[in-house]
Amino acid sequence: MSAARILGAPAGARHDHRHCVGQALAEAERACRQQGLRLTPIRRQVLELIWQDHQPVKAYDLIDALRDRGLRTGPPTVYRALDFLLQAGFIHRLDTVNAFVGCGAHGRPHAGMFLICRACGAVLELDAPSPIRLIGVEADRMGFELVTQAVEILGHCSRCRAAGKAVDARGPAAREPTRPVDPEPA
Amino acid sequence: MSAARILGAPAGARHDHRHCVGQALAEAERACRQQGLRLTPIRRQVLELIWQDHQPVKAYDLIDALRDRGLRTGPPTVYRALDFLLQAGFIHRLDTVNAFVGCGAHGRPHAGMFLICRACGAVLELDAPSPIRLIGVEADRMGFELVTQAVEILGHCSRCRAAGKAVDARGPAAREPTRPVDPEPA
DNA sequence: GCCGAACTGAAACGTTATACCATTACGGCG
DNA sequence: CGCCGTAATGGTATAACGTTTCAGTTCGGC
């Protein structure tokens, strides 16, 4: 079984984050040039803001951030930019938290799975081929044609667990308790 | 490896649906009695409405439906009832479509995975232990404590594929393509 | 320079969810 | 019974999220 690869660095992990941003922007520019897409100033700025860190960013926070930069853009403009970036595969949308994160593996096909920490909000994108492939198998078994999938895991990241923050102030996205998923009668 | 089990019957499948509803309500009543929870009239009606069929139901549709039954309930009342039903495990929330469906396996532990048809909107809940367990393994490998997960598959169900409806009028919840977007040759 | 397509700006609207506060039902207890 | 604490509900307003619409602008190609 192929182990999952980390796509992008976790929040707080030691890394030069300007590198992440620069690389993401450069890759986006390259891809757009190659595919005849237009990375306009607004789209570029939105992408840059989303890459600010590895926290998911909400649409209206983007609007505010753009205003702070002197751009008075309304919701439609930002959502259009987001749509473009989604279509192009530069970012992902996280439905469980209504927010967006940069894609850590543009270009490479990958089986996205997201670990979302309820305590600090950080998101870790994994390329986890094994579970995703199994999901495809199950869908196929039901005669279901898979178009896209959302696999979002909510819990507590290792850093927050270590820091004892796992007490989870009902912060981001409290959901129903998960029924034990016991790895049991198989 | 255990194959996925269907939880609840797919929309349109031949079955006496009153049986589904009756069974779900009876089970909810039983569980509430046993756990000292209160299945109040509003909660009961919301649960009943959600079980109306195997389509996901939206919160504001519930409000309208309740009004049609003579109850003038505001959004908070309905959301409170939904929260209760979620907590109790009687229903699931589908984040990709902002809607709710009845849980086909209350009481039994199960590893929920949802197949959502973009053409007809029907939802099939599978108990798919294998992929879900693998997801847990990957999370664990990252030191991540899993609290709950959302696994929602968007695509086309077998019935719609057979009926040639797979052309997907961008109806429910269009998302980004899984693979990098095709270069538009023009 | 002209044209069409793509992009942007702005206002209004539609949808989803919560804050706030008042009120009512329920259960224990003196 | 009357009191009280907790849970549940009602109702308005508003926050948060997202789309429609349409007019104007920019860009690339001829």
Coordinates of C-alpha atoms (C1' of nucleotides) in Angstrom, one line a residue:
Chain A
M1 CA 0.0 0.0 0.0
S2 CA 1.3 3.4 -0.9
A3 CA 1.6 5.7 2.0
A4 CA 0.0 9.1 1.8
R5 CA 2.2 11.9 0.9
I6 CA 1.9 15.3 2.5
L7 CA 1.0 18.0 0.0
G8 CA 2.1 21.3 1.2
A9 CA 3.5 21.9 4.7
P10 CA 1.3 21.9 7.8
A11 CA 0.7 25.2 9.5
G12 CA 3.4 26.0 12.0
A13 CA 5.8 23.4 10.6
R14 CA 9.2 24.9 10.2
H15 CA 9.5 26.0 6.6
D16 CA 10.2 29.1 4.7
H17 CA 6.7 29.9 3.8
R18 CA 7.6 32.5 1.2
H19 CA 8.9 29.5 -0.7
C20 CA 5.4 28.0 -0.7
V21 CA 3.8 31.2 -1.9
G22 CA 6.4 31.8 -4.6
Q23 CA 6.3 28.3 -5.8
A24 CA 2.6 28.3 -6.0
L25 CA 2.4 31.6 -7.9
A26 CA 5.2 30.6 -10.3
E27 CA 3.5 27.3 -11.0
A28 CA 0.2 29.0 -11.6
E29 CA 1.8 31.4 -14.0
R30 CA 3.5 28.6 -15.8
A31 CA 0.4 26.6 -16.1
C32 CA -1.7 29.5 -17.3
R33 CA 0.8 30.4 -20.0
Q34 CA 0.9 26.9 -21.1
Q35 CA -2.8 26.4 -21.2
G36 CA -3.7 29.8 -22.5
L37 CA -5.5 30.8 -19.3
R38 CA -5.3 34.3 -17.9
L39 CA -3.9 34.9 -14.5
T40 CA -5.3 38.4 -14.1
P41 CA -4.2 40.7 -11.3
I42 CA -7.3 39.9 -9.2
R43 CA -6.9 36.2 -9.6
R44 CA -3.3 36.4 -8.8
Q45 CA -3.9 38.4 -5.7
V46 CA -6.6 36.0 -4.5
L47 CA -4.3 33.1 -5.1
E48 CA -1.5 34.8 -3.2
L49 CA -3.9 35.6 -0.3
I50 CA -5.0 32.0 -0.1
W51 CA -1.4 30.9 0.1
Q52 CA -0.7 33.4 2.9
D53 CA -0.6 30.4 5.2
H54 CA -2.0 26.9 5.4
Q55 CA -5.2 27.9 7.1
P56 CA -8.3 27.8 4.9
V57 CA -9.5 31.2 3.9
K58 CA -13.1 32.3 3.6
A59 CA -14.5 34.2 0.7
Y60 CA -15.5 37.3 2.7
D61 CA -12.1 37.4 4.4
L62 CA -10.6 37.7 0.9
I63 CA -12.9 40.6 0.1
D64 CA -11.7 42.3 3.3
A65 CA -8.1 41.6 2.6
L66 CA -8.4 42.9 -0.9
R67 CA -10.0 46.1 0.4
D68 CA -7.1 46.4 2.8
R69 CA -4.9 46.4 -0.3
G70 CA -6.9 49.1 -1.8
L71 CA -9.2 47.1 -4.1
R72 CA -12.9 47.5 -3.6
T73 CA -14.1 44.2 -5.0
G74 CA -17.6 42.8 -4.4
P75 CA -18.4 39.3 -3.7
P76 CA -19.0 38.3 -7.4
T77 CA -15.6 39.3 -8.4
V78 CA -14.0 37.3 -5.6
Y79 CA -16.2 34.3 -6.3
R80 CA -15.4 34.5 -10.0
A81 CA -11.7 34.5 -9.2
L82 CA -12.2 31.5 -6.9
D83 CA -14.1 29.7 -9.5
F84 CA -11.3 30.2 -12.0
L85 CA -8.7 29.0 -9.5
L86 CA -10.8 26.0 -8.7
Q87 CA -11.4 25.1 -12.3
A88 CA -7.7 25.4 -13.0
G89 CA -6.9 23.2 -10.0
F90 CA -4.9 25.8 -8.1
I91 CA -7.0 25.7 -5.0
H92 CA -9.5 23.4 -3.3
R93 CA -12.7 24.2 -1.6
L94 CA -13.4 22.7 1.8
D95 CA -17.2 22.2 2.1
T96 CA -17.2 21.4 5.8
V97 CA -15.8 24.8 6.7
N98 CA -16.8 26.9 3.6
A99 CA -13.3 27.9 2.9
F100 CA -10.5 27.6 0.4
V101 CA -6.9 26.3 0.5
G102 CA -4.1 26.3 -2.0
C103 CA -3.6 23.0 -3.8
G104 CA -0.3 21.5 -2.9
A105 CA 0.0 19.4 -6.0
H106 CA -1.1 21.3 -9.0
G107 CA -0.5 19.4 -12.2
R108 CA 0.1 16.1 -10.7
P109 CA -3.0 14.0 -10.5
H110 CA -3.7 13.4 -6.8
A111 CA -6.3 11.9 -4.6
G112 CA -7.1 14.7 -2.2
M113 CA -8.0 14.1 1.4
F114 CA -8.0 16.9 3.9
L115 CA -7.2 16.8 7.6
I116 CA -8.8 19.8 9.3
C117 CA -7.9 20.6 12.8
R118 CA -10.7 21.9 14.9
A119 CA -8.5 23.5 17.4
C120 CA -6.2 25.6 15.2
G121 CA -7.9 25.4 11.9
A122 CA -4.9 24.3 10.0
V123 CA -5.4 22.0 7.0
L124 CA -3.2 19.3 5.8
E125 CA -3.7 18.0 2.3
L126 CA -2.7 14.4 1.8
D127 CA -2.4 12.5 -1.4
A128 CA -3.9 9.3 -0.2
P129 CA -4.4 7.0 -3.1
S130 CA -5.4 3.9 -1.2
P131 CA -8.5 5.1 0.5
I132 CA -9.6 7.2 -2.4
R133 CA -9.1 4.2 -4.8
L134 CA -11.3 2.1 -2.5
I135 CA -13.9 4.7 -2.5
G136 CA -13.9 4.5 -6.2
V137 CA -14.3 0.8 -6.1
E138 CA -17.3 1.0 -3.8
A139 CA -18.9 3.7 -6.0
D140 CA -18.3 1.5 -9.0
R141 CA -19.8 -1.5 -7.4
M142 CA -23.0 0.5 -7.1
G143 CA -23.0 1.5 -10.7
F144 CA -22.2 5.0 -9.7
E145 CA -20.1 7.2 -12.0
L146 CA -17.7 9.2 -9.8
V147 CA -17.2 12.8 -10.9
T148 CA -15.5 14.2 -7.9
Q149 CA -15.3 13.6 -4.2
A150 CA -14.9 15.5 -1.0
V151 CA -13.0 13.7 1.7
E152 CA -12.7 15.9 4.7
I153 CA -11.5 14.7 8.1
L154 CA -12.2 16.7 11.2
G155 CA -10.2 16.2 14.4
H156 CA -7.1 17.4 16.1
C157 CA -3.7 17.8 14.6
S158 CA -0.6 16.4 16.3
R159 CA 0.6 19.9 17.4
C160 CA -2.7 20.8 19.1
R161 CA -2.9 17.4 20.8
A162 CA 0.6 17.9 22.1
A163 CA -0.3 21.3 23.3
G164 CA -3.4 20.0 25.0
K165 CA -5.7 22.0 22.9
A166 CA -7.7 19.1 22.0
V167 CA -10.5 20.3 24.2
D168 CA -11.9 22.0 21.2
A169 CA -13.7 25.2 22.2
R170 CA -16.4 24.2 19.7
G171 CA -14.5 26.4 17.4
P172 CA -14.4 25.6 13.7
A173 CA -17.2 23.5 12.5
A174 CA -18.6 21.4 15.3
R175 CA -20.4 18.4 13.9
E176 CA -22.3 15.5 15.1
P177 CA -20.2 13.0 17.0
T178 CA -18.9 10.3 14.9
R179 CA -20.2 6.8 15.6
P180 CA -17.3 4.6 16.5
V181 CA -15.8 3.6 13.3
D182 CA -14.2 0.6 15.0
P183 CA -11.8 -1.3 12.9
E184 CA -13.6 -4.3 14.1
P185 CA -15.8 -7.0 12.6
A186 CA -14.3 -6.8 9.1
Chain B
M1 CA -12.6 -7.4 2.9
S2 CA -16.2 -6.5 3.6
A3 CA -18.2 -5.1 0.8
A4 CA -20.1 -1.9 1.4
R5 CA -23.7 -2.3 2.5
I6 CA -26.5 -0.1 1.3
L7 CA -28.0 1.8 4.2
G8 CA -31.6 2.8 3.3
A9 CA -33.0 2.3 -0.2
P10 CA -32.0 4.4 -3.1
A11 CA -34.5 6.9 -4.5
G12 CA -36.8 5.3 -7.0
A13 CA -35.9 1.8 -6.0
R14 CA -39.0 -0.3 -5.6
H15 CA -39.9 -0.4 -1.9
D16 CA -42.7 0.6 0.4
H17 CA -41.4 3.8 1.6
R18 CA -43.9 4.2 4.4
H19 CA -42.0 1.3 5.8
C20 CA -38.8 3.4 5.9
V21 CA -40.5 6.3 7.5
G22 CA -42.3 4.2 10.1
Q23 CA -39.2 2.3 11.0
A24 CA -37.1 5.4 11.3
L25 CA -39.6 7.1 13.6
A26 CA -40.1 4.0 15.7
E27 CA -36.4 3.5 16.1
A28 CA -36.0 7.2 17.0
E29 CA -38.7 6.9 19.6
R30 CA -37.2 3.8 21.0
A31 CA -33.7 5.3 21.2
C32 CA -35.0 8.5 22.8
R33 CA -36.9 6.6 25.5
Q34 CA -33.9 4.5 26.2
Q35 CA -31.4 7.4 26.4
G36 CA -33.7 9.8 28.1
L37 CA -33.9 12.1 25.1
R38 CA -37.0 13.9 24.1
L39 CA -38.4 13.5 20.7
T40 CA -40.7 16.5 20.8
P41 CA -43.4 17.2 18.3
I42 CA -41.2 19.5 16.2
R43 CA -38.3 17.2 16.2
R44 CA -40.5 14.3 15.3
Q45 CA -42.1 16.2 12.4
V46 CA -38.7 17.3 11.1
L47 CA -37.5 13.8 11.2
E48 CA -40.6 12.6 9.4
L49 CA -40.2 15.3 6.7
I50 CA -36.5 14.3 6.2
W51 CA -37.6 10.7 5.7
Q52 CA -40.2 11.8 3.2
D53 CA -38.0 10.3 0.5
H54 CA -34.3 9.6 0.0
Q55 CA -33.5 13.0 -1.4
P56 CA -31.6 15.3 0.9
V57 CA -33.8 18.0 2.3
K58 CA -32.7 21.6 2.9
A59 CA -33.4 23.5 6.0
Y60 CA -35.6 26.2 4.5
D61 CA -37.6 23.6 2.7
L62 CA -38.3 22.1 6.1
I63 CA -39.5 25.5 7.3
D64 CA -41.8 25.8 4.3
A65 CA -43.1 22.3 4.8
L66 CA -43.8 22.9 8.4
R67 CA -45.7 26.0 7.5
D68 CA -47.8 24.0 5.1
R69 CA -48.6 21.8 8.1
G70 CA -49.8 24.8 10.0
L71 CA -46.6 25.4 12.1
R72 CA -45.0 28.8 11.7
T73 CA -41.5 28.0 12.8
G74 CA -38.5 30.2 12.3
P75 CA -35.1 29.1 11.2
P76 CA -33.7 28.7 14.7
T77 CA -36.4 26.3 15.7
V78 CA -35.7 24.1 12.7
Y79 CA -31.9 24.3 13.1
R80 CA -32.3 23.3 16.7
A81 CA -34.3 20.3 15.8
L82 CA -31.7 19.4 13.1
D83 CA -28.9 19.8 15.7
F84 CA -30.7 17.4 18.0
L85 CA -31.3 14.9 15.3
L86 CA -27.7 15.1 14.2
Q87 CA -26.4 14.7 17.8
A88 CA -28.6 11.7 18.3
G89 CA -27.4 10.2 15.1
F90 CA -30.8 10.1 13.4
I91 CA -29.8 12.1 10.4
H92 CA -26.7 13.1 8.5
R93 CA -25.7 16.4 7.1
L94 CA -24.3 16.6 3.6
D95 CA -21.9 19.5 3.4
T96 CA -21.5 19.5 -0.3
V97 CA -25.1 20.2 -0.9
N98 CA -26.1 21.9 2.4
A99 CA -28.8 19.4 3.1
F100 CA -29.9 16.6 5.4
V101 CA -30.8 12.9 5.0
G102 CA -32.1 10.3 7.3
C103 CA -29.5 7.9 8.7
G104 CA -30.1 4.4 7.5
A105 CA -28.3 2.7 10.3
H106 CA -29.0 4.3 13.5
G107 CA -27.6 2.6 16.5
R108 CA -25.3 0.3 14.5
P109 CA -21.9 1.8 14.2
H110 CA -21.2 2.5 10.6
A111 CA -18.7 4.2 8.4
G112 CA -20.8 6.7 6.4
M113 CA -20.0 7.4 2.8
F114 CA -22.5 9.1 0.6
L115 CA -23.1 8.8 -3.2
I116 CA -24.8 11.9 -4.3
C117 CA -26.3 12.0 -7.8
R118 CA -25.9 15.3 -9.6
A119 CA -28.7 14.6 -12.0
C120 CA -31.5 13.5 -9.8
G121 CA -30.2 14.5 -6.4
A122 CA -30.7 11.2 -4.8
V123 CA -28.4 10.1 -2.1
L124 CA -27.2 6.6 -1.3
E125 CA -25.6 6.0 2.1
L126 CA -23.1 3.2 2.1
D127 CA -21.5 1.5 5.0
A128 CA -18.1 1.2 3.6
P129 CA -15.8 0.2 6.3
S130 CA -12.8 -0.5 4.1
P131 CA -12.1 3.0 2.7
I132 CA -13.1 4.6 5.9
R133 CA -10.8 2.5 7.9
L134 CA -8.0 3.3 5.5
I135 CA -8.7 7.0 6.0
G136 CA -8.3 6.5 9.7
V137 CA -5.0 4.8 9.1
E138 CA -3.7 7.7 7.1
A139 CA -4.9 10.2 9.7
D140 CA -3.3 8.2 12.4
R141 CA -0.1 8.1 10.5
M142 CA 0.0 11.9 10.6
G143 CA -0.6 11.9 14.3
F144 CA -4.1 13.3 13.7
E145 CA -6.9 12.4 16.0
L146 CA -10.0 11.8 13.9
V147 CA -13.2 13.1 15.4
T148 CA -15.5 12.8 12.5
Q149 CA -15.3 12.7 8.7
A150 CA -17.3 13.7 5.7
V151 CA -17.0 11.5 2.7
E152 CA -19.2 12.7 -0.1
I153 CA -19.0 11.4 -3.6
L154 CA -20.6 13.4 -6.4
G155 CA -21.4 11.8 -9.7
H156 CA -24.2 10.0 -11.5
C157 CA -26.2 7.2 -10.2
S158 CA -26.9 4.1 -12.2
R159 CA -30.5 5.0 -13.0
C160 CA -29.6 8.4 -14.3
R161 CA -26.7 6.9 -16.4
A162 CA -29.1 4.4 -17.8
A163 CA -31.6 7.2 -18.6
G164 CA -28.9 9.2 -20.3
K165 CA -29.2 12.0 -17.8
A166 CA -25.6 12.1 -17.1
V167 CA -25.3 15.3 -19.0
D168 CA -25.6 17.0 -15.7
A169 CA -27.3 20.4 -16.2
R170 CA -24.8 21.9 -13.7
G171 CA -27.6 21.2 -11.3
P172 CA -26.8 20.3 -7.8
A173 CA -23.4 21.4 -6.6
A174 CA -21.1 21.7 -9.5
R175 CA -17.5 21.4 -8.3
E176 CA -14.1 21.6 -9.7
P177 CA -13.0 18.7 -11.8
T178 CA -10.9 16.2 -10.0
R179 CA -8.2 16.2 -12.6
P180 CA -6.5 19.4 -13.7
V181 CA -8.7 21.2 -16.1
D182 CA -8.3 20.4 -19.8
P183 CA -6.6 23.0 -21.8
E184 CA -9.2 24.6 -23.9
P185 CA -7.9 24.4 -27.4
A186 CA -9.0 27.5 -29.1
Chain C
dG1 C1' -8.9 51.2 -35.3
dC2 C1' -12.4 47.6 -34.9
dC3 C1' -14.6 43.4 -33.1
dG4 C1' -15.7 39.7 -30.1
dA5 C1' -14.6 37.4 -26.0
dA6 C1' -13.2 37.6 -21.5
dC7 C1' -12.9 40.0 -17.5
dT8 C1' -14.3 43.5 -13.9
dG9 C1' -17.5 46.6 -11.0
dA10 C1' -21.6 47.5 -8.5
dA11 C1' -26.2 46.9 -6.7
dA12 C1' -29.6 43.9 -5.6
dC13 C1' -31.1 39.6 -4.4
dG14 C1' -31.3 34.7 -2.7
dT15 C1' -29.8 31.3 0.5
dT16 C1' -28.0 29.4 4.8
dA17 C1' -27.2 30.0 9.6
dT18 C1' -26.9 32.4 14.2
dA19 C1' -27.6 36.0 18.0
dC20 C1' -30.7 37.7 21.0
dC21 C1' -34.3 37.7 24.1
dA22 C1' -38.8 36.5 25.7
dT23 C1' -41.8 32.7 26.7
dT24 C1' -43.4 28.2 27.7
dA25 C1' -43.2 23.2 29.1
dC26 C1' -41.1 19.7 32.2
dG27 C1' -39.2 17.6 36.4
dG28 C1' -37.5 17.7 41.0
dC29 C1' -38.4 19.3 45.6
dG30 C1' -39.8 21.5 50.0
Chain D
dC1 C1' -49.5 22.6 45.6
dG2 C1' -46.0 26.3 44.6
dC3 C1' -41.3 27.2 43.5
dC4 C1' -37.3 26.8 40.8
dG5 C1' -33.8 25.3 37.4
dT6 C1' -33.3 23.3 32.9
dA7 C1' -34.7 22.3 28.4
dA8 C1' -37.3 23.6 24.5
dT9 C1' -39.6 26.9 21.7
dG10 C1' -41.1 31.4 19.2
dG11 C1' -39.9 35.5 16.7
dT12 C1' -37.2 39.2 15.0
dA13 C1' -33.3 40.7 13.3
dT14 C1' -29.0 40.1 11.4
dA15 C1' -24.7 37.7 10.1
dA16 C1' -22.5 34.8 6.8
dC17 C1' -22.4 32.9 2.3
dG18 C1' -23.3 32.9 -2.6
dT19 C1' -25.7 34.3 -7.1
dT20 C1' -28.0 37.1 -10.6
dT21 C1' -27.9 40.8 -13.5
dC22 C1' -26.3 44.2 -16.3
dA23 C1' -23.3 47.7 -17.6
dG24 C1' -18.7 48.9 -18.6
dT25 C1' -13.8 47.9 -19.5
dT26 C1' -9.7 45.4 -21.2
dC27 C1' -7.4 42.3 -24.1
dG28 C1' -6.0 39.7 -28.2
dG29 C1' -6.5 39.1 -33.0
dC30 C1' -7.5 41.0 -37.5

